[in-house]
């Protein structure tokens, strides 16, 4: 009697899915993708574009209490992306709170490559001339994202926490319009929208660099991440040598509101991804807890995994 052999279908391995959102977060990823640096590392990645607040076309309105309902977070939680980056404090909040809410886990896997600036701007004819004059005045931000956290970082040197007021006014374009139209006192912006604000005659009160972090699920292994970060580091070398060939990524986000020669390239700053240290975790996490922007009780061990460097 012949033995009938069972044939097993080969397992189809999914390509790692990497998010791209705003150029201010993702420029090294975009350059590495388009220059073929990921392929040079032997990587076959799928790039997933998610809506970002820098996009002129975005209609997404962010609330202060709905972090995991946002497009990028929802896609990640449903398995549609495996790796992404955003502002350092935003990644911290998500890595910590995903565990407490029983959502798909993610770890901080690197200090990111992008450190481009955020700025707080007011109308050109505003009566506010210095940050402390914004006491109890609404500053439009993206709640619990880079513009929110960096606003607190910039303002805490001038005002007590109870006098720093933030509100949501929509996308970067919408909050610029709200400042121009007198609906809010100020807005927190990143590039290319700081350059748009200057073109419109708005006044920059204060600005600061804002570092990004990289997040990934546990199923994305260290050697793959190492190759991804090496490709980004190669892109950073090109960007830091001369960013002008790459500003089209930013200009596209404005939908024609900015010409290439009007973009302020000097605000861009990038460096190779690097391990996320325990000291940095302690400082950043304790700061977010102090501002009641994430829950207490997290540890370096359950939030950070520098497996790309092991």
PDB file of C-alpha atoms in Angstrom:
ATOM      1  CA  UNK A   1       0.000   0.000   0.000  1.00  0.00           C
ATOM      2  CA  UNK A   2       1.548   3.266  -1.068  1.00  0.00           C
ATOM      3  CA  UNK A   3       2.112   5.817   1.599  1.00  0.00           C
ATOM      4  CA  UNK A   4       0.507   9.081   0.657  1.00  0.00           C
ATOM      5  CA  UNK A   5       2.802  11.908   1.571  1.00  0.00           C
ATOM      6  CA  UNK A   6       1.320  15.088   2.876  1.00  0.00           C
ATOM      7  CA  UNK A   7       2.684  18.119   1.069  1.00  0.00           C
ATOM      8  CA  UNK A   8       3.154  21.219   3.146  1.00  0.00           C
ATOM      9  CA  UNK A   9       2.731  24.572   1.506  1.00  0.00           C
ATOM     10  CA  UNK A  10       5.863  26.673   1.947  1.00  0.00           C
ATOM     11  CA  UNK A  11       5.501  29.447   4.468  1.00  0.00           C
ATOM     12  CA  UNK A  12       5.244  32.810   2.787  1.00  0.00           C
ATOM     13  CA  UNK A  13       7.432  35.241   4.657  1.00  0.00           C
ATOM     14  CA  UNK A  14       6.042  38.755   4.708  1.00  0.00           C
ATOM     15  CA  UNK A  15       8.376  41.558   3.738  1.00  0.00           C
ATOM     16  CA  UNK A  16       9.113  43.934   6.628  1.00  0.00           C
ATOM     17  CA  UNK A  17       6.736  46.862   6.351  1.00  0.00           C
ATOM     18  CA  UNK A  18       8.228  50.269   7.109  1.00  0.00           C
ATOM     19  CA  UNK A  19       6.125  53.391   7.648  1.00  0.00           C
ATOM     20  CA  UNK A  20       6.790  56.720   5.973  1.00  0.00           C
ATOM     21  CA  UNK A  21       4.806  59.737   7.080  1.00  0.00           C
ATOM     22  CA  UNK A  22       6.325  63.240   7.261  1.00  0.00           C
ATOM     23  CA  UNK A  23       9.639  64.129   5.623  1.00  0.00           C
ATOM     24  CA  UNK A  24      10.811  65.823   8.815  1.00  0.00           C
ATOM     25  CA  UNK A  25      10.719  62.394  10.508  1.00  0.00           C
ATOM     26  CA  UNK A  26      11.555  60.193   7.559  1.00  0.00           C
ATOM     27  CA  UNK A  27      13.976  61.968   5.227  1.00  0.00           C
ATOM     28  CA  UNK A  28      16.851  59.465   5.735  1.00  0.00           C
ATOM     29  CA  UNK A  29      14.403  56.601   5.080  1.00  0.00           C
ATOM     30  CA  UNK A  30      13.055  58.264   1.935  1.00  0.00           C
ATOM     31  CA  UNK A  31      16.547  58.981   0.613  1.00  0.00           C
ATOM     32  CA  UNK A  32      17.790  55.467   1.450  1.00  0.00           C
ATOM     33  CA  UNK A  33      14.735  53.980  -0.282  1.00  0.00           C
ATOM     34  CA  UNK A  34      15.042  56.065  -3.437  1.00  0.00           C
ATOM     35  CA  UNK A  35      18.832  55.758  -3.678  1.00  0.00           C
ATOM     36  CA  UNK A  36      18.656  51.966  -3.300  1.00  0.00           C
ATOM     37  CA  UNK A  37      20.614  51.866  -0.031  1.00  0.00           C
ATOM     38  CA  UNK A  38      18.216  49.364   1.578  1.00  0.00           C
ATOM     39  CA  UNK A  39      18.554  47.073  -1.422  1.00  0.00           C
ATOM     40  CA  UNK A  40      22.337  47.418  -1.192  1.00  0.00           C
ATOM     41  CA  UNK A  41      22.010  45.922   2.313  1.00  0.00           C
ATOM     42  CA  UNK A  42      20.094  42.972   0.869  1.00  0.00           C
ATOM     43  CA  UNK A  43      16.763  44.175   2.268  1.00  0.00           C
ATOM     44  CA  UNK A  44      13.426  43.748   0.549  1.00  0.00           C
ATOM     45  CA  UNK A  45      11.157  46.191   2.354  1.00  0.00           C
ATOM     46  CA  UNK A  46       7.614  47.358   1.781  1.00  0.00           C
ATOM     47  CA  UNK A  47       7.116  51.070   2.416  1.00  0.00           C
ATOM     48  CA  UNK A  48       3.691  52.047   3.724  1.00  0.00           C
ATOM     49  CA  UNK A  49       2.671  55.708   3.536  1.00  0.00           C
ATOM     50  CA  UNK A  50       0.512  56.843   6.441  1.00  0.00           C
ATOM     51  CA  UNK A  51      -1.253  60.226   6.804  1.00  0.00           C
ATOM     52  CA  UNK A  52       0.811  62.882   8.550  1.00  0.00           C
ATOM     53  CA  UNK A  53       0.002  66.287   9.968  1.00  0.00           C
ATOM     54  CA  UNK A  54       2.580  67.886   7.630  1.00  0.00           C
ATOM     55  CA  UNK A  55       0.656  66.843   4.525  1.00  0.00           C
ATOM     56  CA  UNK A  56      -1.334  69.650   2.944  1.00  0.00           C
ATOM     57  CA  UNK A  57      -3.979  67.084   1.973  1.00  0.00           C
ATOM     58  CA  UNK A  58      -4.522  65.596   5.434  1.00  0.00           C
ATOM     59  CA  UNK A  59      -8.023  65.813   6.853  1.00  0.00           C
ATOM     60  CA  UNK A  60      -7.194  63.907  10.033  1.00  0.00           C
ATOM     61  CA  UNK A  61      -8.054  65.741  13.252  1.00  0.00           C
ATOM     62  CA  UNK A  62      -6.130  64.590  16.304  1.00  0.00           C
ATOM     63  CA  UNK A  63      -7.616  64.605  19.792  1.00  0.00           C
ATOM     64  CA  UNK A  64      -5.661  64.661  23.030  1.00  0.00           C
ATOM     65  CA  UNK A  65      -7.118  61.360  24.287  1.00  0.00           C
ATOM     66  CA  UNK A  66      -6.961  59.130  21.203  1.00  0.00           C
ATOM     67  CA  UNK A  67      -3.305  58.253  20.595  1.00  0.00           C
ATOM     68  CA  UNK A  68      -3.881  54.685  19.403  1.00  0.00           C
ATOM     69  CA  UNK A  69      -6.793  55.646  17.137  1.00  0.00           C
ATOM     70  CA  UNK A  70      -4.529  57.679  14.865  1.00  0.00           C
ATOM     71  CA  UNK A  71      -3.821  56.344  11.366  1.00  0.00           C
ATOM     72  CA  UNK A  72      -0.192  55.276  11.899  1.00  0.00           C
ATOM     73  CA  UNK A  73      -0.941  53.673  15.261  1.00  0.00           C
ATOM     74  CA  UNK A  74      -4.043  51.898  13.980  1.00  0.00           C
ATOM     75  CA  UNK A  75      -2.145  50.477  11.021  1.00  0.00           C
ATOM     76  CA  UNK A  76       0.643  49.262  13.314  1.00  0.00           C
ATOM     77  CA  UNK A  77      -1.765  47.676  15.792  1.00  0.00           C
ATOM     78  CA  UNK A  78      -3.468  45.798  12.949  1.00  0.00           C
ATOM     79  CA  UNK A  79      -0.141  44.476  11.610  1.00  0.00           C
ATOM     80  CA  UNK A  80       0.024  46.740   8.550  1.00  0.00           C
ATOM     81  CA  UNK A  81       3.478  48.092   9.461  1.00  0.00           C
ATOM     82  CA  UNK A  82       6.328  46.658  11.518  1.00  0.00           C
ATOM     83  CA  UNK A  83       8.609  49.640  12.016  1.00  0.00           C
ATOM     84  CA  UNK A  84       8.169  53.404  12.242  1.00  0.00           C
ATOM     85  CA  UNK A  85       9.591  56.564  13.755  1.00  0.00           C
ATOM     86  CA  UNK A  86       8.268  59.791  15.204  1.00  0.00           C
ATOM     87  CA  UNK A  87       9.270  62.255  17.909  1.00  0.00           C
ATOM     88  CA  UNK A  88      11.172  60.766  20.818  1.00  0.00           C
ATOM     89  CA  UNK A  89       8.468  61.437  23.425  1.00  0.00           C
ATOM     90  CA  UNK A  90       5.677  60.192  21.180  1.00  0.00           C
ATOM     91  CA  UNK A  91       7.469  56.870  20.719  1.00  0.00           C
ATOM     92  CA  UNK A  92       8.075  56.704  24.474  1.00  0.00           C
ATOM     93  CA  UNK A  93       4.370  57.169  25.206  1.00  0.00           C
ATOM     94  CA  UNK A  94       3.315  54.548  22.689  1.00  0.00           C
ATOM     95  CA  UNK A  95       5.902  51.961  23.734  1.00  0.00           C
ATOM     96  CA  UNK A  96       4.895  52.318  27.378  1.00  0.00           C
ATOM     97  CA  UNK A  97       1.137  52.520  26.987  1.00  0.00           C
ATOM     98  CA  UNK A  98       0.713  49.800  24.357  1.00  0.00           C
ATOM     99  CA  UNK A  99       1.744  47.323  27.045  1.00  0.00           C
ATOM    100  CA  UNK A 100      -0.699  48.701  29.598  1.00  0.00           C
ATOM    101  CA  UNK A 101      -3.555  48.647  27.064  1.00  0.00           C
ATOM    102  CA  UNK A 102      -2.898  45.162  25.723  1.00  0.00           C
ATOM    103  CA  UNK A 103      -2.082  46.391  22.212  1.00  0.00           C
ATOM    104  CA  UNK A 104       0.536  45.063  19.814  1.00  0.00           C
ATOM    105  CA  UNK A 105       3.873  45.487  21.543  1.00  0.00           C
ATOM    106  CA  UNK A 106       6.617  47.762  20.328  1.00  0.00           C
ATOM    107  CA  UNK A 107      10.036  48.698  21.667  1.00  0.00           C
ATOM    108  CA  UNK A 108      12.277  51.699  21.250  1.00  0.00           C
ATOM    109  CA  UNK A 109      15.002  50.245  19.034  1.00  0.00           C
ATOM    110  CA  UNK A 110      17.123  53.330  18.301  1.00  0.00           C
ATOM    111  CA  UNK A 111      17.571  57.021  18.754  1.00  0.00           C
ATOM    112  CA  UNK A 112      16.501  58.182  15.329  1.00  0.00           C
ATOM    113  CA  UNK A 113      18.344  59.981  12.554  1.00  0.00           C
ATOM    114  CA  UNK A 114      16.237  63.145  12.240  1.00  0.00           C
ATOM    115  CA  UNK A 115      16.661  66.088  14.599  1.00  0.00           C
ATOM    116  CA  UNK A 116      15.099  68.874  12.543  1.00  0.00           C
ATOM    117  CA  UNK A 117      13.535  71.863  14.240  1.00  0.00           C
ATOM    118  CA  UNK A 118      10.133  72.763  15.611  1.00  0.00           C
ATOM    119  CA  UNK A 119       9.121  76.390  16.136  1.00  0.00           C
ATOM    120  CA  UNK A 120       6.379  78.333  17.898  1.00  0.00           C
ATOM    121  CA  UNK A 121       5.052  81.081  15.643  1.00  0.00           C
ATOM    122  CA  UNK A 122       2.623  83.972  16.085  1.00  0.00           C
ATOM    123  CA  UNK A 123       1.059  86.417  13.640  1.00  0.00           C
ATOM    124  CA  UNK A 124       3.292  89.069  12.174  1.00  0.00           C
ATOM    125  CA  UNK A 125       1.334  91.817  13.923  1.00  0.00           C
ATOM    126  CA  UNK A 126       0.915  89.860  17.167  1.00  0.00           C
ATOM    127  CA  UNK A 127       1.311  91.551  20.549  1.00  0.00           C
ATOM    128  CA  UNK A 128       3.384  88.547  21.682  1.00  0.00           C
ATOM    129  CA  UNK A 129       7.131  89.075  21.321  1.00  0.00           C
ATOM    130  CA  UNK A 130       8.650  86.481  23.642  1.00  0.00           C
ATOM    131  CA  UNK A 131       7.604  83.012  24.845  1.00  0.00           C
ATOM    132  CA  UNK A 132       6.549  84.082  28.352  1.00  0.00           C
ATOM    133  CA  UNK A 133       3.992  86.444  26.852  1.00  0.00           C
ATOM    134  CA  UNK A 134       2.031  83.361  25.784  1.00  0.00           C
ATOM    135  CA  UNK A 135       0.997  82.798  29.411  1.00  0.00           C
ATOM    136  CA  UNK A 136      -2.466  81.153  29.367  1.00  0.00           C
ATOM    137  CA  UNK A 137      -2.697  81.629  25.593  1.00  0.00           C
ATOM    138  CA  UNK A 138      -3.629  78.712  23.336  1.00  0.00           C
ATOM    139  CA  UNK A 139      -0.799  77.203  21.286  1.00  0.00           C
ATOM    140  CA  UNK A 140      -2.020  74.901  18.507  1.00  0.00           C
ATOM    141  CA  UNK A 141      -0.215  71.533  18.482  1.00  0.00           C
ATOM    142  CA  UNK A 142      -0.660  67.921  17.416  1.00  0.00           C
ATOM    143  CA  UNK A 143      -1.594  66.358  20.785  1.00  0.00           C
ATOM    144  CA  UNK A 144       0.936  63.864  22.163  1.00  0.00           C
ATOM    145  CA  UNK A 145       3.156  64.211  19.092  1.00  0.00           C
ATOM    146  CA  UNK A 146       6.347  66.132  18.409  1.00  0.00           C
ATOM    147  CA  UNK A 147       4.824  69.597  18.236  1.00  0.00           C
ATOM    148  CA  UNK A 148       3.107  69.039  21.592  1.00  0.00           C
ATOM    149  CA  UNK A 149       6.113  67.652  23.443  1.00  0.00           C
ATOM    150  CA  UNK A 150       8.583  70.111  21.930  1.00  0.00           C
ATOM    151  CA  UNK A 151       6.252  72.982  22.812  1.00  0.00           C
ATOM    152  CA  UNK A 152       6.377  71.895  26.457  1.00  0.00           C
ATOM    153  CA  UNK A 153      10.156  71.562  26.275  1.00  0.00           C
ATOM    154  CA  UNK A 154      10.489  75.089  24.890  1.00  0.00           C
ATOM    155  CA  UNK A 155       7.925  76.713  27.162  1.00  0.00           C
ATOM    156  CA  UNK A 156       8.826  75.141  30.508  1.00  0.00           C
ATOM    157  CA  UNK A 157      11.830  77.450  30.781  1.00  0.00           C
ATOM    158  CA  UNK A 158       9.533  80.461  30.707  1.00  0.00           C
ATOM    159  CA  UNK A 159       6.217  79.495  32.317  1.00  0.00           C
ATOM    160  CA  UNK A 160       4.914  77.260  35.104  1.00  0.00           C
ATOM    161  CA  UNK A 161       3.127  74.177  33.720  1.00  0.00           C
ATOM    162  CA  UNK A 162      -0.338  75.426  34.633  1.00  0.00           C
ATOM    163  CA  UNK A 163       0.153  78.453  32.396  1.00  0.00           C
ATOM    164  CA  UNK A 164       1.192  76.522  29.264  1.00  0.00           C
ATOM    165  CA  UNK A 165      -1.997  76.001  27.255  1.00  0.00           C
ATOM    166  CA  UNK A 166      -2.186  73.744  24.196  1.00  0.00           C
ATOM    167  CA  UNK A 167      -5.042  73.110  21.815  1.00  0.00           C
ATOM    168  CA  UNK A 168      -5.693  71.138  18.648  1.00  0.00           C
ATOM    169  CA  UNK A 169      -6.435  73.004  15.416  1.00  0.00           C
ATOM    170  CA  UNK A 170      -5.774  70.286  12.852  1.00  0.00           C
ATOM    171  CA  UNK A 171      -2.963  69.902  10.348  1.00  0.00           C
ATOM    172  CA  UNK A 172       0.062  72.173  10.083  1.00  0.00           C
ATOM    173  CA  UNK A 173      -1.711  74.180   7.403  1.00  0.00           C
ATOM    174  CA  UNK A 174      -4.901  74.474   9.469  1.00  0.00           C
ATOM    175  CA  UNK A 175      -3.044  75.727  12.529  1.00  0.00           C
ATOM    176  CA  UNK A 176      -1.094  78.233  10.419  1.00  0.00           C
ATOM    177  CA  UNK A 177      -4.389  79.525   9.090  1.00  0.00           C
ATOM    178  CA  UNK A 178      -5.753  79.665  12.636  1.00  0.00           C
ATOM    179  CA  UNK A 179      -2.833  81.886  13.700  1.00  0.00           C
ATOM    180  CA  UNK A 180      -3.183  84.083  10.635  1.00  0.00           C
ATOM    181  CA  UNK A 181      -6.928  84.461  11.213  1.00  0.00           C
ATOM    182  CA  UNK A 182      -6.571  85.223  14.926  1.00  0.00           C
ATOM    183  CA  UNK A 183      -8.291  82.034  16.116  1.00  0.00           C
ATOM    184  CA  UNK A 184      -5.308  80.952  18.236  1.00  0.00           C
ATOM    185  CA  UNK A 185      -2.439  82.949  19.693  1.00  0.00           C
ATOM    186  CA  UNK A 186       0.323  80.697  18.399  1.00  0.00           C
ATOM    187  CA  UNK A 187       1.112  77.408  16.691  1.00  0.00           C
ATOM    188  CA  UNK A 188       3.852  74.816  16.957  1.00  0.00           C
ATOM    189  CA  UNK A 189       5.209  73.805  13.547  1.00  0.00           C
ATOM    190  CA  UNK A 190       7.870  71.681  11.926  1.00  0.00           C
ATOM    191  CA  UNK A 191       9.402  72.024   8.495  1.00  0.00           C
ATOM    192  CA  UNK A 192       8.383  72.701   5.813  1.00  0.00           C
ATOM    193  CA  UNK A 193       5.695  74.695   7.606  1.00  0.00           C
ATOM    194  CA  UNK A 194       8.085  76.955   9.511  1.00  0.00           C
ATOM    195  CA  UNK A 195       9.323  78.115   6.111  1.00  0.00           C
ATOM    196  CA  UNK A 196       5.716  78.619   4.976  1.00  0.00           C
ATOM    197  CA  UNK A 197       5.042  80.645   8.132  1.00  0.00           C
ATOM    198  CA  UNK A 198       7.990  82.911   7.373  1.00  0.00           C
ATOM    199  CA  UNK A 199       6.824  83.314   3.781  1.00  0.00           C
ATOM    200  CA  UNK A 200       3.426  84.395   5.126  1.00  0.00           C
ATOM    201  CA  UNK A 201       5.065  86.967   7.390  1.00  0.00           C
ATOM    202  CA  UNK A 202       4.463  85.174  10.688  1.00  0.00           C
ATOM    203  CA  UNK A 203       6.902  85.722  13.558  1.00  0.00           C
ATOM    204  CA  UNK A 204       9.031  82.914  15.044  1.00  0.00           C
ATOM    205  CA  UNK A 205       9.198  83.269  18.850  1.00  0.00           C
ATOM    206  CA  UNK A 206      11.332  80.253  19.698  1.00  0.00           C
ATOM    207  CA  UNK A 207      12.578  77.069  18.035  1.00  0.00           C
ATOM    208  CA  UNK A 208      14.340  73.897  19.079  1.00  0.00           C
ATOM    209  CA  UNK A 209      15.709  70.711  17.598  1.00  0.00           C
ATOM    210  CA  UNK A 210      13.568  67.648  18.244  1.00  0.00           C
ATOM    211  CA  UNK A 211      15.039  64.153  18.081  1.00  0.00           C
ATOM    212  CA  UNK A 212      13.094  61.173  16.725  1.00  0.00           C
ATOM    213  CA  UNK A 213      13.082  57.601  17.981  1.00  0.00           C
ATOM    214  CA  UNK A 214      12.652  54.368  16.068  1.00  0.00           C
ATOM    215  CA  UNK A 215      10.062  51.782  17.147  1.00  0.00           C
ATOM    216  CA  UNK A 216       9.631  48.178  16.047  1.00  0.00           C
ATOM    217  CA  UNK A 217       7.736  45.053  16.970  1.00  0.00           C
ATOM    218  CA  UNK A 218       9.490  42.067  18.531  1.00  0.00           C
ATOM    219  CA  UNK A 219       9.221  40.080  15.278  1.00  0.00           C
ATOM    220  CA  UNK A 220      11.661  42.380  13.458  1.00  0.00           C
ATOM    221  CA  UNK A 221      15.066  40.921  14.275  1.00  0.00           C
ATOM    222  CA  UNK A 222      18.275  42.715  15.204  1.00  0.00           C
ATOM    223  CA  UNK A 223      20.278  41.946  12.027  1.00  0.00           C
ATOM    224  CA  UNK A 224      17.476  43.354   9.855  1.00  0.00           C
ATOM    225  CA  UNK A 225      17.244  46.507  11.949  1.00  0.00           C
ATOM    226  CA  UNK A 226      21.027  46.864  11.820  1.00  0.00           C
ATOM    227  CA  UNK A 227      20.922  46.841   8.017  1.00  0.00           C
ATOM    228  CA  UNK A 228      18.043  49.330   7.994  1.00  0.00           C
ATOM    229  CA  UNK A 229      19.916  51.719  10.261  1.00  0.00           C
ATOM    230  CA  UNK A 230      23.115  51.313   8.245  1.00  0.00           C
ATOM    231  CA  UNK A 231      21.224  52.316   5.101  1.00  0.00           C
ATOM    232  CA  UNK A 232      19.804  55.338   6.927  1.00  0.00           C
ATOM    233  CA  UNK A 233      23.301  56.311   8.108  1.00  0.00           C
ATOM    234  CA  UNK A 234      24.494  56.244   4.510  1.00  0.00           C
ATOM    235  CA  UNK A 235      21.601  58.519   3.535  1.00  0.00           C
ATOM    236  CA  UNK A 236      22.459  60.888   6.390  1.00  0.00           C
ATOM    237  CA  UNK A 237      25.951  61.374   4.953  1.00  0.00           C
ATOM    238  CA  UNK A 238      24.424  62.615   1.696  1.00  0.00           C
ATOM    239  CA  UNK A 239      21.856  64.846   3.401  1.00  0.00           C
ATOM    240  CA  UNK A 240      24.382  66.477   5.715  1.00  0.00           C
ATOM    241  CA  UNK A 241      26.785  67.105   2.839  1.00  0.00           C
ATOM    242  CA  UNK A 242      24.118  68.906   0.809  1.00  0.00           C
ATOM    243  CA  UNK A 243      20.377  68.731   1.602  1.00  0.00           C
ATOM    244  CA  UNK A 244      19.223  70.684  -1.462  1.00  0.00           C
ATOM    245  CA  UNK A 245      18.763  67.639  -3.764  1.00  0.00           C
ATOM    246  CA  UNK A 246      16.280  66.235  -1.251  1.00  0.00           C
ATOM    247  CA  UNK A 247      14.096  69.187  -0.326  1.00  0.00           C
ATOM    248  CA  UNK A 248      11.518  68.136  -2.920  1.00  0.00           C
ATOM    249  CA  UNK A 249      10.180  65.698  -0.318  1.00  0.00           C
ATOM    250  CA  UNK A 250       9.286  68.697   1.864  1.00  0.00           C
ATOM    251  CA  UNK A 251       8.035  70.922  -0.945  1.00  0.00           C
ATOM    252  CA  UNK A 252       5.601  68.211  -2.050  1.00  0.00           C
ATOM    253  CA  UNK A 253       4.023  68.227   1.413  1.00  0.00           C
ATOM    254  CA  UNK A 254       2.999  71.875   1.011  1.00  0.00           C
ATOM    255  CA  UNK A 255       1.045  71.291  -2.193  1.00  0.00           C
ATOM    256  CA  UNK A 256       2.623  74.246  -3.992  1.00  0.00           C
ATOM    257  CA  UNK A 257       2.582  76.738  -1.102  1.00  0.00           C
ATOM    258  CA  UNK A 258       6.381  76.800  -1.006  1.00  0.00           C
ATOM    259  CA  UNK A 259       9.007  77.035  -3.723  1.00  0.00           C
ATOM    260  CA  UNK A 260      12.299  75.128  -3.327  1.00  0.00           C
ATOM    261  CA  UNK A 261      14.308  78.339  -2.909  1.00  0.00           C
ATOM    262  CA  UNK A 262      11.988  79.409  -0.046  1.00  0.00           C
ATOM    263  CA  UNK A 263      12.723  76.327   2.061  1.00  0.00           C
ATOM    264  CA  UNK A 264      15.080  76.946   5.011  1.00  0.00           C
ATOM    265  CA  UNK A 265      17.484  74.010   4.683  1.00  0.00           C
ATOM    266  CA  UNK A 266      19.616  75.205   7.621  1.00  0.00           C
ATOM    267  CA  UNK A 267      16.961  73.900  10.019  1.00  0.00           C
ATOM    268  CA  UNK A 268      17.583  70.305   8.937  1.00  0.00           C
ATOM    269  CA  UNK A 269      19.856  68.200  11.115  1.00  0.00           C
ATOM    270  CA  UNK A 270      20.533  64.475  10.826  1.00  0.00           C
ATOM    271  CA  UNK A 271      22.867  61.873  12.315  1.00  0.00           C
ATOM    272  CA  UNK A 272      23.182  58.117  12.082  1.00  0.00           C
ATOM    273  CA  UNK A 273      20.751  56.114  14.264  1.00  0.00           C
ATOM    274  CA  UNK A 274      22.332  55.041  17.535  1.00  0.00           C
ATOM    275  CA  UNK A 275      21.499  52.914  20.583  1.00  0.00           C
ATOM    276  CA  UNK A 276      18.943  54.288  23.012  1.00  0.00           C
ATOM    277  CA  UNK A 277      20.807  54.533  26.315  1.00  0.00           C
ATOM    278  CA  UNK A 278      19.503  53.871  29.805  1.00  0.00           C
ATOM    279  CA  UNK A 279      20.388  57.423  30.850  1.00  0.00           C
ATOM    280  CA  UNK A 280      18.404  58.865  27.970  1.00  0.00           C
ATOM    281  CA  UNK A 281      15.456  56.612  28.813  1.00  0.00           C
ATOM    282  CA  UNK A 282      15.501  57.724  32.444  1.00  0.00           C
ATOM    283  CA  UNK A 283      15.635  61.410  31.528  1.00  0.00           C
ATOM    284  CA  UNK A 284      13.002  61.271  28.793  1.00  0.00           C
ATOM    285  CA  UNK A 285      10.603  58.920  30.536  1.00  0.00           C
ATOM    286  CA  UNK A 286      10.720  60.811  33.831  1.00  0.00           C
ATOM    287  CA  UNK A 287      10.092  64.047  31.942  1.00  0.00           C
ATOM    288  CA  UNK A 288       6.976  62.655  30.243  1.00  0.00           C
ATOM    289  CA  UNK A 289       5.668  61.335  33.562  1.00  0.00           C
ATOM    290  CA  UNK A 290       6.307  64.737  35.164  1.00  0.00           C
ATOM    291  CA  UNK A 291       4.060  66.353  32.562  1.00  0.00           C
ATOM    292  CA  UNK A 292       1.441  63.615  33.052  1.00  0.00           C
ATOM    293  CA  UNK A 293       1.869  62.617  29.417  1.00  0.00           C
ATOM    294  CA  UNK A 294       2.358  58.914  30.034  1.00  0.00           C
ATOM    295  CA  UNK A 295       1.781  56.394  32.793  1.00  0.00           C
ATOM    296  CA  UNK A 296       4.353  55.629  35.522  1.00  0.00           C
ATOM    297  CA  UNK A 297       5.879  52.226  36.193  1.00  0.00           C
ATOM    298  CA  UNK A 298       7.716  51.449  32.941  1.00  0.00           C
ATOM    299  CA  UNK A 299      11.313  50.235  32.931  1.00  0.00           C
ATOM    300  CA  UNK A 300      14.213  50.438  30.524  1.00  0.00           C
ATOM    301  CA  UNK A 301      14.097  46.644  30.172  1.00  0.00           C
ATOM    302  CA  UNK A 302      10.464  46.473  29.029  1.00  0.00           C
ATOM    303  CA  UNK A 303      10.567  49.579  26.836  1.00  0.00           C
ATOM    304  CA  UNK A 304      13.951  49.592  25.036  1.00  0.00           C
ATOM    305  CA  UNK A 305      15.677  46.921  22.943  1.00  0.00           C
ATOM    306  CA  UNK A 306      18.958  47.871  21.246  1.00  0.00           C
ATOM    307  CA  UNK A 307      19.078  44.522  19.414  1.00  0.00           C
ATOM    308  CA  UNK A 308      20.465  46.147  16.255  1.00  0.00           C
ATOM    309  CA  UNK A 309      23.759  46.635  18.078  1.00  0.00           C
ATOM    310  CA  UNK A 310      24.064  43.209  19.677  1.00  0.00           C
TER     311      UNK A 310
END
